PDB file of C-alpha atoms in Angstrom:
ATOM      1  CA  MET N   1     -87.502   3.573  50.024  1.00 51.00           C
ATOM      2  CA  SER N   2     -88.494   1.596  46.937  1.00 52.00           C
ATOM      3  CA  GLN N   3     -85.863  -0.485  45.168  1.00 54.00           C
ATOM      4  CA  PRO N   4     -85.349   0.128  41.409  1.00 50.00           C
ATOM      5  CA  ALA N   5     -86.433  -2.529  38.985  1.00 51.00           C
ATOM      6  CA  GLU N   6     -83.844  -4.893  37.609  1.00 51.00           C
ATOM      7  CA  ASP N   7     -84.277  -3.587  34.036  1.00 51.00           C
ATOM      8  CA  GLU N   8     -84.047   0.089  34.997  1.00 49.00           C
ATOM      9  CA  PRO N   9     -80.678   1.824  34.586  1.00 47.00           C
ATOM     10  CA  ILE N  10     -79.154   2.845  37.883  1.00 42.00           C
ATOM     11  CA  GLU N  11     -78.293   6.381  36.816  1.00 43.00           C
ATOM     12  CA  LEU N  12     -78.495   7.893  40.299  1.00 41.00           C
ATOM     13  CA  LEU N  13     -75.856   5.537  41.589  1.00 42.00           C
ATOM     14  CA  LEU N  14     -73.390   6.647  38.846  1.00 42.00           C
ATOM     15  CA  GLU N  15     -73.808  10.368  39.288  1.00 45.00           C
ATOM     16  CA  THR N  16     -70.808  12.368  40.484  1.00 46.00           C
ATOM     17  CA  SER N  17     -70.408  15.923  41.544  1.00 48.00           C
ATOM     18  CA  ASP N  18     -68.861  18.656  39.391  1.00 51.00           C
ATOM     19  CA  ASP N  19     -65.808  18.806  41.679  1.00 50.00           C
ATOM     20  CA  GLU N  20     -65.287  15.060  41.308  1.00 49.00           C
ATOM     21  CA  GLU N  21     -65.609  15.244  37.502  1.00 47.00           C
ATOM     22  CA  GLU N  22     -63.114  18.113  37.357  1.00 48.00           C
ATOM     23  CA  ALA N  23     -60.680  16.235  39.569  1.00 47.00           C
ATOM     24  CA  ALA N  24     -61.111  13.092  37.444  1.00 46.00           C
ATOM     25  CA  GLY N  25     -60.522  15.129  34.278  1.00 48.00           C
ATOM     26  CA  GLU N  26     -57.323  16.599  35.715  1.00 46.00           C
ATOM     27  CA  GLN N  27     -56.183  13.123  36.712  1.00 46.00           C
ATOM     28  CA  VAL N  28     -56.738  11.854  33.162  1.00 45.00           C
ATOM     29  CA  ILE N  29     -54.742  14.777  31.760  1.00 45.00           C
ATOM     30  CA  VAL N  30     -51.914  14.092  34.176  1.00 46.00           C
ATOM     31  CA  ASP N  31     -51.950  10.389  33.280  1.00 48.00           C
ATOM     32  CA  VAL N  32     -51.961  11.096  29.543  1.00 50.00           C
ATOM     33  CA  GLU N  33     -49.119  13.582  29.846  1.00 51.00           C
ATOM     34  CA  GLY N  34     -47.283  11.130  32.054  1.00 53.00           C
ATOM     35  CA  ARG N  35     -47.642   8.390  29.436  1.00 54.00           C
ATOM     36  CA  LYS N  36     -46.474  10.773  26.729  1.00 50.00           C
ATOM     37  CA  ARG N  37     -43.407  11.633  28.736  1.00 54.00           C
ATOM     38  CA  GLU N  38     -42.774   7.939  29.383  1.00 53.00           C
ATOM     39  CA  ARG N  39     -43.077   7.100  25.689  1.00 52.00           C
ATOM     40  CA  SER N  40     -40.720   9.941  24.852  1.00 57.00           C
ATOM     41  CA  VAL N  41     -38.086   8.594  27.249  1.00 57.00           C
ATOM     42  CA  GLU N  42     -38.471   5.104  25.802  1.00 54.00           C
ATOM     43  CA  THR N  43     -38.072   6.478  22.273  1.00 53.00           C
ATOM     44  CA  ARG N  44     -34.867   8.298  23.206  1.00 58.00           C
ATOM     45  CA  ARG N  45     -33.512   5.174  24.857  1.00 55.00           C
ATOM     46  CA  ALA N  46     -34.342   3.074  21.794  1.00 48.00           C
ATOM     47  CA  ASN N  47     -32.648   5.578  19.479  1.00 50.00           C
ATOM     48  CA  ALA N  48     -29.581   5.665  21.693  1.00 50.00           C
ATOM     49  CA  GLN N  49     -29.502   1.862  21.745  1.00 48.00           C
ATOM     50  CA  ASN N  50     -29.678   1.750  17.934  1.00 47.00           C
ATOM     51  CA  LYS N  51     -26.773   4.175  17.678  1.00 50.00           C
ATOM     52  CA  ARG N  52     -24.684   2.046  20.046  1.00 52.00           C
ATOM     53  CA  ASN N  53     -25.623  -1.083  18.126  1.00 56.00           C
ATOM     54  CA  GLY N  54     -24.610   0.238  14.714  1.00 79.00           C
ATOM     55  CA  LEU N  55     -22.519  -2.014  12.493  1.00 86.00           C
ATOM     56  CA  SER N  56     -18.973  -0.882  11.878  1.00 84.00           C
ATOM     57  CA  ILE N  57     -17.549  -0.210   8.419  1.00 83.00           C
ATOM     58  CA  ALA N  58     -15.318  -3.275   8.769  1.00 84.00           C
ATOM     59  CA  GLN N  59     -18.307  -5.512   9.500  1.00 89.00           C
ATOM     60  CA  LYS N  60     -20.243  -4.134   6.532  1.00 91.00           C
ATOM     61  CA  ALA N  61     -17.251  -4.621   4.237  1.00 90.00           C
ATOM     62  CA  ALA N  62     -16.804  -8.176   5.518  1.00 91.00           C
ATOM     63  CA  LEU N  63     -20.444  -8.920   4.703  1.00 93.00           C
ATOM     64  CA  LEU N  64     -20.009  -7.625   1.153  1.00 94.00           C
ATOM     65  CA  ASP N  65     -16.868  -9.729   0.674  1.00 93.00           C
ATOM     66  CA  GLU N  66     -18.644 -12.832   1.945  1.00 94.00           C
ATOM     67  CA  TYR N  67     -21.593 -12.105  -0.341  1.00 94.00           C
ATOM     68  CA  ASP N  68     -19.276 -11.829  -3.378  1.00 94.00           C
ATOM     69  CA  ARG N  69     -17.510 -15.034  -2.395  1.00 93.00           C
ATOM     70  CA  ARG N  70     -20.795 -16.925  -2.269  1.00 94.00           C
ATOM     71  CA  ALA N  71     -22.061 -15.259  -5.444  1.00 93.00           C
ATOM     72  CA  SER N  72     -18.959 -16.448  -7.307  1.00 93.00           C
ATOM     73  CA  LYS N  73     -19.998 -19.997  -6.382  1.00 91.00           C
ATOM     74  CA  ARG N  74     -23.580 -19.238  -7.427  1.00 91.00           C
ATOM     75  CA  GLN N  75     -24.863 -19.675  -3.901  1.00 91.00           C
ATOM     76  CA  LYS N  76     -28.088 -17.918  -2.983  1.00 91.00           C
ATOM     77  CA  TRP N  77     -27.925 -15.905   0.226  1.00 93.00           C
ATOM     78  CA  SER N  78     -31.068 -14.210   1.520  1.00 94.00           C
ATOM     79  CA  TYR N  79     -31.103 -10.953   3.481  1.00 93.00           C
ATOM     80  CA  ALA N  80     -32.308 -12.815   6.570  1.00 93.00           C
ATOM     81  CA  SER N  81     -29.397 -15.282   6.328  1.00 94.00           C
ATOM     82  CA  GLN N  82     -26.952 -12.407   5.887  1.00 95.00           C
ATOM     83  CA  GLY N  83     -28.215 -10.796   9.057  1.00 93.00           C
ATOM     84  CA  GLN N  84     -27.848 -14.087  10.921  1.00 94.00           C
ATOM     85  CA  TRP N  85     -24.298 -14.432   9.562  1.00 95.00           C
ATOM     86  CA  LEU N  86     -23.354 -11.025  10.970  1.00 93.00           C
ATOM     87  CA  GLU N  87     -24.942 -11.819  14.317  1.00 92.00           C
ATOM     88  CA  SER N  88     -23.154 -15.163  14.668  1.00 93.00           C
ATOM     89  CA  THR N  89     -19.794 -14.102  13.209  1.00 92.00           C
ATOM     90  CA  TYR N  90     -19.391 -10.992  15.372  1.00 90.00           C
ATOM     91  CA  LYS N  91     -21.516 -12.244  18.303  1.00 90.00           C
ATOM     92  CA  LEU N  92     -23.791  -9.216  18.099  1.00 89.00           C
ATOM     93  CA  SER N  93     -26.194  -8.535  20.928  1.00 88.00           C
ATOM     94  CA  PHE N  94     -28.762  -6.983  18.595  1.00 88.00           C
ATOM     95  CA  HIS N  95     -30.789  -8.102  15.593  1.00 90.00           C
ATOM     96  CA  VAL N  96     -29.725  -7.107  12.070  1.00 91.00           C
ATOM     97  CA  SER N  97     -32.897  -6.539  10.084  1.00 91.00           C
ATOM     98  CA  LYS N  98     -33.481  -6.977   6.353  1.00 91.00           C
ATOM     99  CA  PRO N  99     -33.702  -3.201   5.658  1.00 92.00           C
ATOM    100  CA  VAL N 100     -30.227  -2.781   7.181  1.00 91.00           C
ATOM    101  CA  ILE N 101     -28.813  -5.468   4.872  1.00 93.00           C
ATOM    102  CA  CYS N 102     -30.543  -3.883   1.884  1.00 93.00           C
ATOM    103  CA  LYS N 103     -29.057  -0.495   2.741  1.00 92.00           C
ATOM    104  CA  ILE N 104     -25.580  -2.016   2.992  1.00 93.00           C
ATOM    105  CA  HIS N 105     -25.816  -3.432  -0.526  1.00 94.00           C
ATOM    106  CA  LYS N 106     -27.078  -0.138  -1.914  1.00 93.00           C
ATOM    107  CA  SER N 107     -24.088   1.672  -0.379  1.00 90.00           C
ATOM    108  CA  LYS N 108     -21.511  -1.013  -1.193  1.00 90.00           C
ATOM    109  CA  ASP N 109     -19.327   1.282  -3.318  1.00 89.00           C
ATOM    110  CA  LYS N 110     -19.071   3.914  -0.591  1.00 85.00           C
ATOM    111  CA  ILE N 111     -18.447   1.288   2.086  1.00 86.00           C
ATOM    112  CA  ARG N 112     -15.610  -0.350   0.168  1.00 84.00           C
ATOM    113  CA  ALA N 113     -14.055   2.976  -0.745  1.00 79.00           C
ATOM    114  CA  HIS N 114     -14.158   4.103   2.863  1.00 75.00           C
ATOM    115  CA  ALA N 115     -12.833   0.798   4.194  1.00 73.00           C
ATOM    116  CA  GLY N 116      -9.968   0.865   1.687  1.00 64.00           C
ATOM    117  CA  THR N 117      -8.571   4.135   3.042  1.00 58.00           C
ATOM    118  CA  THR N 118      -8.411   3.159   6.696  1.00 53.00           C
ATOM    119  CA  ILE N 119      -5.945   1.380   8.972  1.00 47.00           C
ATOM    120  CA  GLY N 120      -6.396  -1.523  11.309  1.00 44.00           C
ATOM    121  CA  THR N 121      -9.741  -2.550  12.742  1.00 47.00           C
ATOM    122  CA  LEU N 122     -12.524  -0.115  11.977  1.00 52.00           C
ATOM    123  CA  THR N 123     -14.884   0.624  14.837  1.00 57.00           C
ATOM    124  CA  THR N 124     -16.622   3.572  13.226  1.00 60.00           C
ATOM    125  CA  ALA N 125     -20.149   3.058  11.954  1.00 60.00           C
ATOM    126  CA  LYS N 126     -20.662   6.222   9.897  1.00 64.00           C
ATOM    127  CA  MET N 127     -18.871   7.175   6.701  1.00 62.00           C
ATOM    128  CA  ARG N 128     -17.875  10.745   7.414  1.00 67.00           C
ATOM    129  CA  PRO N 129     -15.181  11.963   5.018  1.00 68.00           C
ATOM    130  CA  ALA N 130     -12.188  13.849   6.362  1.00 74.00           C
ATOM    131  CA  LYS N 131     -12.051  17.605   5.883  1.00 81.00           C
ATOM    132  CA  PHE N 132      -8.749  17.333   3.988  1.00 86.00           C
ATOM    133  CA  PRO N 133      -8.740  13.962   2.142  1.00 84.00           C
ATOM    134  CA  GLU N 134      -5.240  14.366   0.697  1.00 89.00           C
ATOM    135  CA  LEU N 135      -3.778  15.199   4.087  1.00 91.00           C
ATOM    136  CA  GLU N 136      -5.699  12.308   5.630  1.00 87.00           C
ATOM    137  CA  ALA N 137      -4.243   9.908   3.055  1.00 87.00           C
ATOM    138  CA  LYS N 138      -0.685  11.050   3.773  1.00 91.00           C
ATOM    139  CA  MET N 139      -1.214  10.680   7.508  1.00 91.00           C
ATOM    140  CA  SER N 140      -2.623   7.192   6.916  1.00 87.00           C
ATOM    141  CA  GLN N 141       0.521   6.243   4.996  1.00 90.00           C
ATOM    142  CA  TRP N 142       2.720   7.665   7.750  1.00 91.00           C
ATOM    143  CA  VAL N 143       0.926   5.690  10.461  1.00 88.00           C
ATOM    144  CA  ALA N 144       1.080   2.525   8.347  1.00 85.00           C
ATOM    145  CA  PHE N 145       4.840   3.006   7.927  1.00 88.00           C
ATOM    146  CA  GLN N 146       5.342   3.424  11.688  1.00 86.00           C
ATOM    147  CA  ASP N 147       3.434   0.214  12.346  1.00 83.00           C
ATOM    148  CA  ALA N 148       5.274  -1.685   9.607  1.00 81.00           C
ATOM    149  CA  THR N 149       8.682  -0.693  10.993  1.00 80.00           C
ATOM    150  CA  ASN N 150       7.576  -1.433  14.597  1.00 75.00           C
ATOM    151  CA  ALA N 151       8.305   2.160  15.623  1.00 80.00           C
ATOM    152  CA  SER N 152       6.689   3.638  18.716  1.00 82.00           C
ATOM    153  CA  TYR N 153       4.823   6.923  18.390  1.00 87.00           C
ATOM    154  CA  GLY N 154       2.420   8.947  20.480  1.00 88.00           C
ATOM    155  CA  ASP N 155      -0.155  11.707  20.259  1.00 89.00           C
ATOM    156  CA  SER N 156       2.492  14.425  20.135  1.00 89.00           C
ATOM    157  CA  ASP N 157       4.190  12.715  17.170  1.00 90.00           C
ATOM    158  CA  ILE N 158       0.923  12.559  15.215  1.00 91.00           C
ATOM    159  CA  LEU N 159       0.153  16.216  15.889  1.00 93.00           C
ATOM    160  CA  MET N 160       3.671  17.282  14.957  1.00 93.00           C
ATOM    161  CA  LYS N 161       3.541  15.305  11.695  1.00 93.00           C
ATOM    162  CA  VAL N 162       0.096  16.516  10.630  1.00 93.00           C
ATOM    163  CA  LYS N 163       1.024  20.154  11.262  1.00 92.00           C
ATOM    164  CA  LYS N 164       4.201  19.733   9.251  1.00 93.00           C
ATOM    165  CA  LEU N 165       2.345  18.125   6.334  1.00 93.00           C
ATOM    166  CA  ALA N 166      -0.412  20.725   6.514  1.00 91.00           C
ATOM    167  CA  ALA N 167       2.144  23.551   6.350  1.00 90.00           C
ATOM    168  CA  GLU N 168       3.772  21.925   3.312  1.00 92.00           C
ATOM    169  CA  MET N 169       0.360  21.671   1.620  1.00 90.00           C
ATOM    170  CA  GLY N 170      -0.518  25.284   2.414  1.00 89.00           C
ATOM    171  CA  ILE N 171      -3.215  24.476   4.981  1.00 85.00           C
ATOM    172  CA  ASP N 172      -3.607  26.964   7.816  1.00 78.00           C
ATOM    173  CA  VAL N 173      -2.830  25.105  11.050  1.00 72.00           C
ATOM    174  CA  SER N 174      -3.721  27.996  13.341  1.00 67.00           C
ATOM    175  CA  GLY N 175      -7.449  27.639  12.792  1.00 59.00           C
ATOM    176  CA  SER N 176      -7.853  31.410  12.569  1.00 56.00           C
ATOM    177  CA  SER N 177      -8.992  31.401   8.940  1.00 54.00           C
ATOM    178  CA  THR N 178     -12.602  30.636   8.151  1.00 51.00           C
ATOM    179  CA  GLY N 179     -13.123  27.040   7.117  1.00 53.00           C
ATOM    180  CA  GLN N 180      -9.670  25.930   8.199  1.00 59.00           C
ATOM    181  CA  CYS N 181      -8.824  23.330  10.820  1.00 66.00           C
ATOM    182  CA  GLN N 182      -6.931  23.689  14.061  1.00 77.00           C
ATOM    183  CA  PHE N 183      -5.040  20.434  14.535  1.00 86.00           C
ATOM    184  CA  GLY N 184      -5.459  19.924  18.256  1.00 89.00           C
ATOM    185  CA  GLN N 185      -6.843  17.325  20.617  1.00 91.00           C
ATOM    186  CA  THR N 186     -10.290  17.304  18.973  1.00 89.00           C
ATOM    187  CA  TRP N 187      -8.853  16.516  15.538  1.00 89.00           C
ATOM    188  CA  LEU N 188      -6.502  13.944  17.090  1.00 89.00           C
ATOM    189  CA  ARG N 189      -9.332  12.126  18.849  1.00 90.00           C
ATOM    190  CA  LYS N 190     -11.421  11.933  15.656  1.00 86.00           C
ATOM    191  CA  PHE N 191      -8.423  10.883  13.539  1.00 87.00           C
ATOM    192  CA  LYS N 192      -7.587   8.020  15.903  1.00 85.00           C
ATOM    193  CA  LYS N 193     -11.222   6.925  15.952  1.00 81.00           C
ATOM    194  CA  ARG N 194     -11.473   6.969  12.151  1.00 79.00           C
ATOM    195  CA  HIS N 195      -8.409   4.765  11.782  1.00 79.00           C
ATOM    196  CA  GLY N 196      -8.839   2.499  14.809  1.00 78.00           C
ATOM    197  CA  ILE N 197      -5.670   3.737  16.538  1.00 83.00           C
ATOM    198  CA  ASN N 198      -5.488   2.758  20.221  1.00 81.00           C
ATOM    199  CA  SER N 199      -2.926   2.887  22.990  1.00 82.00           C
ATOM    200  CA  ILE N 200      -1.380  -0.564  23.476  1.00 77.00           C
ATOM    201  CA  VAL N 201       1.400  -2.153  25.489  1.00 72.00           C
ATOM    202  CA  MET N 202       4.236  -3.700  23.487  1.00 66.00           C
ATOM    203  CA  HIS N 203       4.697  -7.122  25.097  1.00 62.00           C
ATOM    204  CA  GLY N 204       7.833  -9.207  24.997  1.00 58.00           C
ATOM    205  CA  GLU N 205      10.917  -8.663  22.880  1.00 61.00           C
ATOM    206  CA  ALA N 206       9.828 -10.249  19.601  1.00 63.00           C
ATOM    207  CA  GLY N 207      10.051  -6.885  17.853  1.00 64.00           C
ATOM    208  CA  SER N 208      13.814  -6.817  18.433  1.00 66.00           C
ATOM    209  CA  ALA N 209      14.455 -10.246  16.956  1.00 69.00           C
ATOM    210  CA  ASP N 210      16.820 -10.581  13.999  1.00 76.00           C
ATOM    211  CA  HIS N 211      14.594 -12.641  11.728  1.00 77.00           C
ATOM    212  CA  ARG N 212      17.222 -13.049   9.025  1.00 83.00           C
ATOM    213  CA  GLY N 213      19.718 -14.244  11.623  1.00 84.00           C
ATOM    214  CA  VAL N 214      17.193 -16.723  12.967  1.00 82.00           C
ATOM    215  CA  LEU N 215      16.644 -18.227   9.517  1.00 86.00           C
ATOM    216  CA  LEU N 216      20.400 -18.479   8.975  1.00 87.00           C
ATOM    217  CA  ALA N 217      20.958 -20.080  12.402  1.00 85.00           C
ATOM    218  CA  ARG N 218      18.305 -22.707  11.734  1.00 87.00           C
ATOM    219  CA  GLU N 219      20.335 -23.859   8.757  1.00 88.00           C
ATOM    220  CA  VAL N 220      23.806 -23.634  10.321  1.00 89.00           C
ATOM    221  CA  LEU N 221      23.267 -24.807  13.926  1.00 85.00           C
ATOM    222  CA  PRO N 222      22.120 -28.345  13.117  1.00 87.00           C
ATOM    223  CA  LYS N 223      25.331 -28.852  11.136  1.00 88.00           C
ATOM    224  CA  ILE N 224      27.459 -27.583  14.016  1.00 87.00           C
ATOM    225  CA  LEU N 225      25.685 -29.665  16.672  1.00 85.00           C
ATOM    226  CA  LYS N 226      25.268 -32.858  14.671  1.00 86.00           C
ATOM    227  CA  ASP N 227      28.152 -34.588  16.515  1.00 87.00           C
ATOM    228  CA  ALA N 228      27.316 -33.149  19.973  1.00 86.00           C
ATOM    229  CA  ASP N 229      25.403 -35.088  22.588  1.00 86.00           C
ATOM    230  CA  PRO N 230      22.052 -33.398  23.472  1.00 82.00           C
ATOM    231  CA  SER N 231      22.980 -33.485  27.171  1.00 82.00           C
ATOM    232  CA  ASP N 232      25.980 -31.283  26.420  1.00 81.00           C
ATOM    233  CA  VAL N 233      23.920 -28.571  24.711  1.00 77.00           C
ATOM    234  CA  TYR N 234      23.135 -25.721  27.123  1.00 74.00           C
ATOM    235  CA  ASN N 235      20.998 -22.666  26.441  1.00 72.00           C
ATOM    236  CA  MET N 236      23.144 -19.606  27.201  1.00 68.00           C
ATOM    237  CA  ASP N 237      20.427 -17.043  26.447  1.00 66.00           C
ATOM    238  CA  GLU N 238      21.055 -13.966  28.669  1.00 60.00           C
ATOM    239  CA  THR N 239      23.197 -15.980  31.092  1.00 58.00           C
ATOM    240  CA  GLY N 240      26.046 -13.583  30.351  1.00 60.00           C
ATOM    241  CA  LEU N 241      24.089 -10.962  32.337  1.00 64.00           C
ATOM    242  CA  TRP N 242      22.345 -13.019  35.029  1.00 69.00           C
ATOM    243  CA  TYR N 243      24.402 -16.195  35.313  1.00 64.00           C
ATOM    244  CA  ARG N 244      24.062 -16.315  39.133  1.00 71.00           C
ATOM    245  CA  GLN N 245      20.371 -15.534  39.321  1.00 71.00           C
ATOM    246  CA  LEU N 246      18.251 -18.338  40.764  1.00 66.00           C
ATOM    247  CA  PRO N 247      14.796 -19.158  39.405  1.00 66.00           C
ATOM    248  CA  SER N 248      11.809 -17.487  41.024  1.00 67.00           C
ATOM    249  CA  LYS N 249       9.848 -20.772  41.275  1.00 67.00           C
ATOM    250  CA  THR N 250      10.702 -23.969  43.126  1.00 55.00           C
ATOM    251  CA  LEU N 251       9.151 -27.110  44.595  1.00 54.00           C
ATOM    252  CA  SER N 252       8.345 -27.099  48.301  1.00 48.00           C
ATOM    253  CA  LYS N 253       6.021 -28.651  50.894  1.00 47.00           C
ATOM    254  CA  ALA N 254       5.555 -25.335  52.711  1.00 50.00           C
ATOM    255  CA  ILE N 255       5.561 -21.621  52.081  1.00 56.00           C
ATOM    256  CA  ARG N 256       9.087 -20.298  51.736  1.00 55.00           C
ATOM    257  CA  LYS N 257      10.490 -16.806  51.763  1.00 62.00           C
ATOM    258  CA  GLY N 258      12.229 -15.527  48.695  1.00 67.00           C
ATOM    259  CA  VAL N 259      15.739 -14.143  48.596  1.00 63.00           C
ATOM    260  CA  LYS N 260      17.176 -11.131  46.862  1.00 70.00           C
ATOM    261  CA  LYS N 261      18.028 -11.969  43.274  1.00 70.00           C
ATOM    262  CA  ALA N 262      21.667 -11.728  42.272  1.00 69.00           C
ATOM    263  CA  LYS N 263      22.328  -9.166  39.541  1.00 67.00           C
ATOM    264  CA  ASP N 264      25.886 -10.198  38.715  1.00 63.00           C
TER     265      ASP N 264
END
């Protein structure tokens, strides 16, 4: 068999059968569809990541306050620097782009109005108004009063109070009427999220302290103890209840077993 010339195209060597072409075409279609599906999954993941990485209302309001503070001193602050300030101040794991900063400044009035009607640390990122703004404001005041007076309250207390206020305002609490709200667990969860209300443990006994008495004692005690020797001053705090109780810690060269604590 004669060999083809070097300058001749080797067409015969590249020929494929119809079955092979059809199989190759199907493979290409499968690959393209597979890549489309892969891109779709990546897009959904990116969108979900952006939602999780949204700035909170508190962070946006803090940026606006910092911008006004610098503007009052006639300091220039670029959008890129503002994004870097947010990232460093709140240790964000995502990048804050210039369009995001621009959007914050365009919505500054709404952001400040929304931040001014909330309690505590805001974790919400979207400004969704409450269905009953007047009722929401009264509930906000009630929660603020409970926190200011160091009172303990739970989910049942919030639901009981909102239903009582709603009844006084003529709002249907049964949820049977069209457009009305049933104040249940769904409303409670959203209300707590809007106002940054979380379940916490009240540590220590500082909330029971008589602060006025402490201030008075700081003025009177030094006068009473001015002639007493420091070695004669003994702290009698709670010893009226547990005066025989030994300390739970001690010095030792080996492991020692504890004893039952005296409660008299």
